[in-house]
XYZ file of C-alpha atoms in Angstrom:
446
model
C 109.803 94.599 114.597
C 107.359 95.736 112.075
C 106.064 93.708 109.172
C 108.092 94.144 105.613
C 105.001 95.165 103.649
C 107.205 96.214 100.774
C 108.683 92.720 100.534
C 105.579 91.161 100.793
C 104.109 93.236 98.078
C 106.871 92.667 95.635
C 106.995 88.896 96.215
C 103.144 89.056 95.196
C 103.959 91.068 92.219
C 106.736 88.612 91.072
C 104.352 85.537 91.694
C 107.161 84.003 93.889
C 105.987 81.644 96.960
C 108.057 81.751 100.285
C 109.690 78.346 99.327
C 110.409 79.536 95.707
C 112.239 82.638 97.066
C 114.486 80.590 99.549
C 115.284 78.172 96.579
C 116.082 81.051 94.393
C 118.248 82.838 97.122
C 120.071 79.451 97.832
C 120.987 79.111 94.186
C 122.227 82.579 93.885
C 124.373 82.345 96.834
C 126.072 79.255 95.305
C 127.009 81.225 92.259
C 128.907 83.577 94.643
C 130.493 80.615 96.484
C 128.136 80.807 99.493
C 126.503 77.761 101.325
C 122.849 78.792 102.158
C 120.253 76.552 103.233
C 117.063 78.786 103.614
C 113.610 77.454 103.670
C 110.061 79.096 103.555
C 110.272 79.631 107.310
C 113.087 82.080 106.898
C 111.201 84.055 104.408
C 108.216 84.178 106.931
C 110.647 85.683 109.371
C 111.854 88.244 106.807
C 108.297 89.234 106.184
C 107.752 89.728 109.894
C 110.376 92.250 110.078
C 113.671 90.350 110.561
C 116.525 91.610 108.446
C 118.491 88.755 106.639
C 122.201 88.721 107.185
C 125.208 89.388 105.000
C 124.827 89.355 101.288
C 121.261 87.907 101.519
C 119.534 91.261 101.024
C 121.566 91.617 97.709
C 120.761 88.250 96.697
C 116.976 88.845 97.227
C 117.213 92.090 95.075
C 119.075 89.973 92.337
C 116.475 87.188 92.393
C 113.622 89.575 92.250
C 115.300 91.857 89.540
C 115.612 88.701 87.253
C 112.132 87.760 87.803
C 110.508 91.134 87.121
C 113.051 92.218 84.365
C 113.813 95.650 86.216
C 116.180 97.144 88.783
C 115.250 96.336 92.411
C 116.996 98.030 95.273
C 117.308 97.556 98.909
C 114.862 100.285 99.529
C 112.320 98.510 97.192
C 112.274 95.535 99.282
C 112.166 97.366 102.648
C 115.895 96.479 103.391
C 117.437 99.741 102.948
C 120.268 100.586 105.662
C 118.389 101.349 109.111
C 118.779 105.094 109.637
C 120.627 105.693 106.304
C 119.459 107.854 103.685
C 116.848 106.313 101.458
C 116.104 107.147 97.668
C 113.532 109.922 97.562
C 110.408 108.311 96.161
C 108.285 111.430 95.471
C 110.345 111.858 92.281
C 110.143 108.207 91.228
C 106.999 107.457 89.897
C 107.809 103.539 89.893
C 109.180 103.586 93.310
C 105.964 105.306 94.431
C 103.799 102.774 92.904
C 105.423 100.063 94.733
C 105.233 101.705 97.861
C 101.439 102.509 97.416
C 100.568 99.273 96.365
C 102.474 97.535 99.411
C 100.278 100.027 101.660
C 97.024 98.679 99.994
C 98.066 95.174 100.585
C 98.910 95.846 104.253
C 95.633 97.561 104.702
C 93.852 94.561 103.074
C 95.572 92.079 105.585
C 94.514 94.589 108.415
C 98.200 94.820 109.679
C 97.955 96.623 113.110
C 100.942 98.907 112.379
C 98.970 100.272 109.325
C 95.423 100.465 110.680
C 96.562 102.255 113.991
C 99.154 104.786 112.619
C 98.414 108.149 113.910
C 98.111 110.963 111.290
C 101.613 112.997 110.826
C 101.646 116.669 111.674
C 104.241 119.550 110.882
C 106.651 119.056 107.794
C 105.511 115.513 106.842
C 101.945 116.549 106.634
C 102.914 119.595 104.647
C 105.254 118.215 102.251
C 103.033 116.217 99.913
C 101.014 119.404 99.322
C 104.007 121.442 98.588
C 105.346 118.876 96.318
C 101.982 118.556 94.469
C 102.108 122.467 93.895
C 105.749 122.918 92.769
C 108.047 121.356 90.111
C 109.454 119.001 89.028
C 106.468 117.533 86.870
C 106.419 114.193 85.502
C 107.769 114.438 82.118
C 106.662 110.937 80.932
C 104.524 108.461 82.960
C 104.618 105.573 80.413
C 105.579 101.932 81.592
C 106.944 98.801 80.137
C 104.967 96.110 81.957
C 103.789 92.818 80.653
C 100.123 93.705 80.152
C 98.809 96.295 78.115
C 96.399 98.730 79.818
C 93.116 99.225 77.606
C 90.427 101.940 77.346
C 88.347 99.118 78.870
C 90.493 98.960 81.893
C 90.199 102.699 82.310
C 86.338 102.676 82.122
C 86.106 99.897 84.715
C 88.475 101.989 87.161
C 86.153 105.044 86.743
C 82.886 102.847 87.209
C 84.401 101.466 90.285
C 85.032 104.869 91.818
C 81.482 105.893 91.357
C 80.146 102.462 92.643
C 82.273 102.796 95.917
C 81.488 106.388 96.498
C 77.500 105.499 96.159
C 78.084 102.610 98.457
C 80.034 104.976 100.992
C 77.035 107.416 100.938
C 74.363 104.689 101.601
C 76.184 102.409 103.972
C 79.173 104.399 105.339
C 82.982 104.120 105.123
C 83.284 101.138 107.585
C 81.141 99.037 105.464
C 82.845 100.052 102.226
C 86.438 100.288 102.929
C 87.187 96.488 102.863
C 85.690 96.302 99.312
C 87.498 99.296 97.775
C 90.806 98.147 99.178
C 90.160 94.683 97.906
C 89.591 96.173 94.421
C 92.700 98.363 94.551
C 94.743 95.295 95.291
C 93.064 92.920 92.598
C 92.577 95.481 89.929
C 94.229 98.742 90.220
C 97.584 97.506 91.353
C 98.220 95.203 88.376
C 97.269 97.932 85.875
C 99.643 100.390 87.382
C 102.537 97.959 86.794
C 101.121 97.310 83.245
C 102.224 98.669 79.845
C 101.023 101.976 78.689
C 101.916 105.060 76.880
C 102.251 108.442 78.425
C 98.717 109.601 77.245
C 97.192 106.522 78.535
C 99.251 106.603 81.771
C 97.899 110.111 82.553
C 94.510 108.744 82.394
C 95.276 105.649 84.305
C 96.973 107.631 87.153
C 94.020 109.895 87.227
C 91.347 107.281 87.471
C 93.423 105.386 90.210
C 93.780 108.559 91.938
C 89.982 109.072 92.263
C 89.518 105.455 93.688
C 92.527 106.067 96.152
C 90.832 109.327 97.266
C 87.592 107.371 98.113
C 89.634 104.749 99.915
C 90.848 107.452 102.081
C 87.526 108.938 102.694
C 86.491 105.457 103.840
C 89.556 105.138 106.201
C 88.879 108.673 107.555
C 85.088 107.572 108.149
C 86.457 104.499 110.095
C 88.540 106.562 112.496
C 91.838 105.370 110.706
C 93.218 108.971 110.538
C 96.965 108.057 109.897
C 95.937 105.612 107.164
C 93.294 108.014 105.554
C 96.105 110.640 105.350
C 98.313 108.220 103.679
C 95.751 107.533 101.224
C 95.239 111.235 100.615
C 98.794 111.916 100.073
C 98.784 108.833 97.536
C 95.751 110.315 95.606
C 97.591 113.804 95.458
C 100.734 111.844 93.926
C 98.657 110.152 91.537
C 96.910 113.545 90.560
C 100.331 115.164 90.017
C 101.200 112.324 87.762
C 97.935 112.609 85.801
C 98.662 116.187 85.146
C 95.018 117.202 86.334
C 95.346 120.143 88.747
C 91.561 120.109 89.520
C 91.890 116.307 90.718
C 94.687 117.538 93.019
C 92.733 120.405 94.581
C 89.811 117.983 95.170
C 92.208 115.820 97.284
C 93.447 118.675 98.964
C 89.821 119.549 100.087
C 89.807 116.116 101.572
C 92.960 116.966 103.563
C 91.258 120.289 104.509
C 88.185 118.335 105.820
C 90.465 116.120 107.827
C 92.415 119.153 109.209
C 89.135 120.577 110.531
C 88.156 117.387 112.458
C 91.728 117.164 114.001
C 91.349 120.949 114.803
C 94.424 121.824 112.712
C 92.645 125.118 111.839
C 95.642 127.178 110.218
C 96.745 124.085 108.364
C 93.233 123.879 106.968
C 93.310 127.556 105.888
C 96.676 127.142 104.378
C 95.639 123.816 102.371
C 92.745 125.351 100.951
C 94.597 128.431 100.034
C 97.272 126.206 98.114
C 94.473 124.367 96.323
C 92.753 127.574 95.302
C 96.013 128.981 94.195
C 97.597 126.076 92.322
C 94.622 124.846 90.620
C 93.827 128.200 89.164
C 91.306 128.067 86.284
C 91.196 124.231 86.528
C 89.294 124.377 89.748
C 85.568 124.338 89.427
C 82.839 126.361 91.109
C 81.605 123.749 93.089
C 84.930 122.757 94.575
C 85.915 126.467 95.145
C 82.755 126.973 97.130
C 83.550 124.149 99.341
C 86.891 125.059 99.813
C 85.917 128.794 100.671
C 83.312 127.355 103.078
C 85.784 125.112 104.797
C 88.088 127.997 105.138
C 85.059 130.196 106.735
C 84.605 127.355 109.329
C 88.480 127.221 110.279
C 88.554 131.218 110.387
C 85.478 131.101 112.806
C 87.211 128.428 115.045
C 90.222 130.700 115.308
C 87.996 133.670 116.303
C 88.538 135.663 113.072
C 85.031 136.709 112.269
C 86.035 139.159 109.449
C 88.023 136.540 107.541
C 85.243 134.099 108.111
C 82.391 136.225 106.764
C 84.806 137.171 103.771
C 85.123 133.407 102.883
C 81.334 132.754 103.447
C 80.740 135.556 100.844
C 83.412 133.905 98.272
C 81.679 130.538 98.964
C 78.150 131.809 98.107
C 79.404 133.545 94.882
C 81.046 130.520 93.853
C 78.097 128.366 94.632
C 75.862 130.483 92.275
C 78.017 129.615 89.424
C 77.632 125.827 89.670
C 76.281 124.338 86.689
C 75.297 120.478 86.837
C 76.736 118.495 83.984
C 79.904 120.488 83.693
C 81.462 119.250 87.007
C 83.772 116.333 87.259
C 82.373 113.162 88.967
C 84.639 113.801 92.166
C 82.802 117.050 93.012
C 79.255 115.515 92.815
C 79.354 115.440 96.749
C 78.807 119.516 96.468
C 75.058 119.066 96.224
C 72.599 121.853 96.533
C 72.591 123.005 100.345
C 76.072 121.733 101.286
C 77.518 125.180 101.274
C 74.476 126.290 103.362
C 75.390 123.645 106.154
C 79.238 124.422 105.992
C 78.219 128.312 106.465
C 75.687 127.403 109.257
C 78.527 125.869 111.128
C 80.915 128.743 110.724
C 78.115 131.151 111.833
C 77.193 129.067 114.862
C 80.885 129.197 115.898
C 80.753 133.077 115.578
C 77.548 133.246 117.693
C 75.353 134.416 114.716
C 72.386 132.071 115.521
C 69.683 133.554 113.538
C 71.795 133.512 110.450
C 73.206 130.033 111.289
C 69.357 128.821 111.520
C 68.359 130.366 108.199
C 71.259 128.390 106.579
C 70.771 125.177 108.317
C 67.065 125.171 107.421
C 68.121 126.009 103.838
C 70.353 123.030 103.864
C 67.630 120.525 105.101
C 65.236 121.659 102.432
C 67.357 120.787 99.624
C 67.237 117.053 98.760
C 70.649 115.242 99.175
C 72.045 111.650 99.701
C 71.238 109.778 102.856
C 74.481 110.411 104.699
C 74.325 114.306 103.809
C 70.908 114.555 105.098
C 72.023 113.156 108.511
C 74.631 115.710 108.808
C 72.216 118.287 107.922
C 69.708 117.456 110.269
C 72.208 117.169 112.932
C 73.382 120.842 112.390
C 69.721 122.205 112.300
C 68.971 120.227 115.560
C 72.039 121.898 117.252
C 71.098 125.401 115.885
C 67.483 125.108 117.124
C 68.588 123.969 120.413
C 71.013 126.753 120.817
C 68.218 129.204 119.790
C 65.995 127.901 122.538
C 63.579 126.009 120.134
C 63.805 122.649 122.229
C 60.683 121.129 120.781
C 61.844 121.705 117.161
C 65.445 120.474 118.080
C 63.995 117.334 119.545
C 61.742 116.557 116.443
C 64.651 116.976 114.042
C 67.000 114.912 116.239
C 64.370 111.964 115.955
C 64.353 112.353 112.037
C 68.127 112.368 112.100
C 68.518 109.112 114.295
C 65.777 107.456 112.096
C 67.902 108.584 108.880
C 71.037 107.101 110.266
C 69.817 103.589 110.616
C 71.871 100.946 108.650
C 74.905 103.207 108.240
C 78.474 102.113 109.302
C 80.253 105.415 109.916
C 82.334 106.637 112.843
C 81.777 110.263 111.669
C 78.007 109.902 111.612
C 78.150 108.291 115.123
C 80.153 111.519 116.375
C 77.174 113.588 115.089
C 74.702 111.356 116.922
C 76.754 111.616 120.122
C 77.191 115.221 119.957
C 73.441 116.006 119.311
C 72.452 113.602 122.156
C 74.754 115.333 124.574
C 73.410 118.800 123.651
C 69.785 117.578 124.066
C 70.445 115.698 127.424
C 72.408 118.805 128.765
C 69.572 120.958 127.832
C 67.128 119.317 130.162
C 64.247 119.987 127.843
C 61.003 118.025 127.664
C 60.898 115.331 125.150
C 64.552 114.723 124.851
C 64.138 111.126 126.342
C 62.568 109.941 122.994
C 65.361 111.182 120.874
C 68.173 110.141 123.329
C 66.698 106.549 123.511
C 66.593 106.424 119.687
C 70.112 107.759 119.454
C 71.212 105.123 121.820
C 69.576 102.423 119.948
C 71.558 103.508 116.970
C 74.727 103.548 118.856
C 74.274 100.223 120.630
C 75.137 98.092 117.604
C 78.913 97.774 117.449
C 80.660 98.488 113.949
C-alpha cells in the first residue's frame, strides 16, 4: 500500500480532522440508512492507503464537496477505481492544482514513495513537453476560492523565488529544499486555491511556476531525480496556464539539463529543439544560448561532431546578444562564462583539448556566484589534466575544493569526486594535497 497523499491534502484544505471526517461520514451514512461507526483510526488507515469499503468513498466525496463548495470526485481523493480510467488532469487546471499541492505536502512529510521514485522515461517523460507545446490552451484560469489573491501576494511569491534561488546558489539544494517546499505548502498552495480573475490567475500561475522550478532544481541537486522531474513537469503546466512561453522554455531547459545528467542525450536534443521552436520570439538570447550549448554537449556525447560544432556557433552568437536588464529573473543563471564552460565540456568530449582549454579558462576568468565557480574550476582542472598540465590541474583543484566548503549539493559532490578520481589516476606529483582537501569536503555527510 502507498500513502494516499491526495486524501491527505484535501483534508488539510478542508480543515477537517481525522475524527471530524469519521463523524461526518457516519452522519452522511445514516442519511442513506447505513449504520457506520468509524473513528479517527479508520481515517488514519485510509491515509496509509487502505481503501474504505462499500459506499464510504462516495460518502467522503459528499462530505468534502459540502465543505469545499465544489464537486469532489473519487479521483480527487485518490480513491478512483484501481486500474480503471481516470479523468485526464492535464486539461483540468483545478484537478492539476490538487495533485500538485498533494505532492508538495508529501514531499514536506518526506514520504519514502515520493522521495525515492525514479525518473520516468519514454512516453511519460515526453508527454508533458508535448502538452505544453500543443493545444488546447487554458481559456480562463480564474477561480472562485474563499480568499482574494492580491498584488502583494504575487510580489511575495516573486521575492520568495529570488530568495530561494540565491540560497540554493550559496548553500546548495540539499540545504534549501526543505525551506522552499515548506513555503509552497504554507503560502503558494492557499493562493492557488484562492479567488482571482483570469488576469491575476495568469500572474499567479507564472509566479508559482518559477518557485516550483526552483524546488525541482533543489530536488535534482539532492539526487531525488523522480521528484525533480515531477516538479519540472508541474512548473511546465503552470507555465502553460500563465501563457508565458518563455517561462515554459526555461523549464524545458531544466529538463534538458537533467536529461544530460541521466545520459538521455537524444531526449536532451529533442527537448531543447521543442523549447526553441515553441517559444519562438518569446525566447531570450540568454536562454537560447544555454539551450544551444546543452544541445552541443548532447551531440558531442553522441559522437556527432558536425552538429555539436554547429550548436556551439549558435550558442556563441546568441550569447553575444545578451543584454543585462532585459532578461527575466529566471535566466539570471546564464551569467558571463556559462556558455564557455558548456562549450568546453562539449569540446572536451570531441577531443578538442586546446579549444576546450581556452573556453574553460575564459569561464573561470568571468565572475560568477559561488556554485558556478566550483563547476568552472572543476572543468578547467579536468581539461588541464587531459592536456598534461598536472601542476596547473592540481592548483585549480585545490581552489575548487576550498570554494565548495559549506555547500550541500550532491551535484557538486559528483564534480569533486570526478576531479579527485582523475587526479589520483594520473599519478602526478602534488595530487595528494588536492585529494586530501576533496576527501575532507566529502567526509561531512549531507
